[in-house]
Amino acid sequence: MKSSFFRNSAILGVFIFFLIGFSTQNKALANNTIAVVDIEAIVKEMPEAIEADKQLKDISQKYQDSLTKMQKDLEAKAQNYQKQKSMMAADKQQQEEEKLQKEYQTLAMFQQEKFSNTGELVQMREKYLEPIRLKVKNAIEAVAKDEKVGLVLSKDAAIVMFADAKLDITFRVIDKIKREK
């Protein structure tokens, strides 16, 4: 946590130094302006982002339901085994324990394949979000060029401490995206 604080402080220091240096430049550089944009507000206005989010939630719920069912089935089998264990021969007990162990491994593998950092859900999220990111980025760049903005910062970034509302180009970006349809 300390390293994160120091890293953020260092980034903030560099940013402030940049802004001070930027603000004291000569008249030729005075035309460069800074704008801010609220990425979250833009994405909330994009029907394709809303649809992608819905699809990802549906798929995630389907996987979660499957995982829950597998867990309940395995738990029921384990309880059943515990009840019948005392009446089983040693070799039958070992067979049942091996079956339960294999089912547990299958469950763990399913969970890993679907929900891990490299799992299907993360890959699907990237597949759905990449075109949206590209569209937002292109719209921001287009508005920045139209408005002759030299630097666009995200409101969501931790280093933006204050931004005058006049610098906010969020709604112009949303308008640009909507007009491209």
XYZ file of C-alpha atoms in Angstrom:
181
model
C 0.000 0.000 0.000
C 2.896 2.360 0.800
C 4.529 1.757 -2.577
C 1.220 2.523 -4.299
C 0.938 5.770 -2.331
C 4.501 6.782 -3.185
C 4.045 5.812 -6.834
C 0.826 7.872 -7.034
C 2.550 10.765 -5.254
C 5.431 10.618 -7.721
C 3.032 10.575 -10.664
C 1.109 13.485 -9.161
C 4.360 15.402 -8.643
C 5.440 14.882 -12.244
C 1.968 15.880 -13.436
C 1.963 19.077 -11.360
C 5.486 19.898 -12.541
C 4.305 19.372 -16.128
C 1.296 21.641 -15.597
C 3.407 24.389 -14.033
C 5.905 24.159 -16.864
C 3.108 24.013 -19.404
C 1.387 27.086 -17.992
C 4.556 29.192 -18.103
C 5.369 28.498 -21.756
C 5.461 31.305 -24.304
C 2.500 32.566 -26.367
C 3.098 30.038 -29.162
C 2.366 27.202 -26.774
C -0.457 29.040 -25.025
C -2.912 27.807 -27.682
C -2.492 24.232 -26.459
C -5.344 23.412 -24.145
C -6.171 20.644 -21.773
C -9.553 18.945 -21.641
C -11.072 16.275 -19.451
C -13.433 13.497 -20.385
C -15.629 11.169 -18.324
C -15.139 7.771 -19.963
C -17.750 6.131 -17.730
C -20.429 8.632 -18.787
C -19.560 8.081 -22.446
C -19.754 4.297 -22.186
C -23.098 4.491 -20.349
C -24.520 6.301 -23.393
C -23.364 3.653 -25.877
C -26.017 1.011 -26.678
C -23.333 -1.458 -27.777
C -21.602 -1.132 -24.403
C -24.885 -1.667 -22.566
C -25.613 -4.742 -24.711
C -22.083 -6.120 -24.185
C -22.455 -5.665 -20.428
C -25.819 -7.464 -20.480
C -24.410 -10.366 -22.503
C -21.394 -10.684 -20.202
C -23.631 -10.682 -17.126
C -25.875 -13.347 -18.690
C -22.915 -15.570 -19.554
C -21.379 -15.049 -16.120
C -24.679 -15.969 -14.458
C -24.964 -19.093 -16.618
C -21.458 -20.173 -15.605
C -22.144 -19.351 -11.957
C -25.365 -21.381 -12.024
C -23.496 -24.345 -13.538
C -20.774 -24.052 -10.907
C -23.332 -23.883 -8.081
C -25.127 -26.960 -9.424
C -21.838 -28.864 -9.690
C -20.939 -27.875 -6.113
C -24.324 -28.982 -4.749
C -24.153 -32.286 -6.630
C -20.650 -32.956 -5.332
C -21.665 -32.029 -1.795
C -24.672 -34.388 -1.967
C -22.479 -37.226 -3.259
C -19.926 -36.600 -0.507
C -22.639 -36.654 2.172
C -24.124 -39.820 0.699
C -20.679 -41.412 0.691
C -20.126 -40.474 4.347
C -23.434 -42.114 5.295
C -22.663 -45.343 3.417
C -18.916 -45.471 4.064
C -19.133 -47.715 7.126
C -21.070 -50.348 5.159
C -18.608 -50.443 2.228
C -15.665 -52.698 1.675
C -12.254 -51.001 1.695
C -11.808 -51.279 -2.089
C -15.301 -49.830 -2.681
C -14.494 -46.938 -0.309
C -11.332 -46.193 -2.257
C -13.236 -46.267 -5.571
C -15.847 -43.841 -4.243
C -13.179 -41.527 -2.819
C -11.380 -41.516 -6.183
C -14.662 -40.682 -7.955
C -15.290 -37.813 -5.549
C -11.720 -36.578 -5.992
C -12.089 -36.620 -9.804
C -15.362 -34.709 -9.576
C -13.731 -32.169 -7.282
C -10.901 -31.738 -9.808
C -13.452 -31.311 -12.608
C -15.204 -28.642 -10.549
C -11.922 -26.830 -9.857
C -10.964 -27.011 -13.536
C -14.357 -25.618 -14.591
C -13.968 -22.750 -12.142
C -10.430 -22.047 -13.404
C -11.454 -22.188 -17.087
C -14.392 -19.840 -16.641
C -13.520 -17.426 -13.833
C -9.713 -17.074 -13.603
C -7.721 -14.063 -14.822
C -7.106 -15.935 -18.076
C -10.502 -17.624 -18.167
C -13.315 -17.445 -20.681
C -15.093 -14.537 -18.997
C -12.007 -12.313 -19.109
C -11.370 -13.255 -22.739
C -14.997 -12.552 -23.682
C -14.882 -9.239 -21.842
C -11.830 -8.218 -23.858
C -13.465 -9.356 -27.106
C -16.609 -7.317 -26.409
C -14.877 -4.230 -25.020
C -12.031 -3.774 -27.514
C -14.232 -2.323 -30.310
C -15.943 -0.063 -27.758
C -12.588 1.207 -26.450
C -11.429 1.873 -29.995
C -14.623 3.767 -30.850
C -14.340 5.926 -27.714
C -10.641 6.578 -28.327
C -11.262 7.606 -31.943
C -14.133 9.898 -30.929
C -12.011 11.533 -28.215
C -9.185 12.087 -30.699
C -11.581 13.556 -33.284
C -13.182 15.951 -30.794
C -9.753 16.917 -29.441
C -8.562 17.764 -32.964
C -11.767 19.691 -33.743
C -11.486 21.640 -30.491
C -7.699 22.094 -30.885
C -7.059 20.356 -27.579
C -3.470 19.333 -26.937
C -4.047 17.004 -23.984
C -7.129 15.053 -22.869
C -7.236 13.621 -19.356
C -9.696 11.105 -18.001
C -11.785 12.295 -15.051
C -11.501 8.770 -13.702
C -7.711 9.004 -13.414
C -6.490 9.369 -9.856
C -4.212 12.282 -10.730
C -6.940 14.716 -11.820
C -7.549 16.721 -8.669
C -9.692 19.458 -10.203
C -11.027 20.243 -13.643
C -13.081 23.254 -14.638
C -16.363 22.246 -16.283
C -15.374 24.289 -19.359
C -12.595 21.763 -20.000
C -14.999 18.802 -20.031
C -15.543 17.483 -23.564
C -17.503 14.392 -22.497
C -20.789 15.431 -24.087
C -19.100 16.447 -27.334
C -17.538 12.964 -27.498
C -20.930 11.341 -26.805
C -22.461 13.496 -29.547
C -19.654 12.523 -31.950
C -20.232 8.805 -31.287
C -23.999 9.150 -31.735
C -23.598 11.033 -35.031
C -21.338 8.277 -36.422
C -24.177 5.732 -36.379
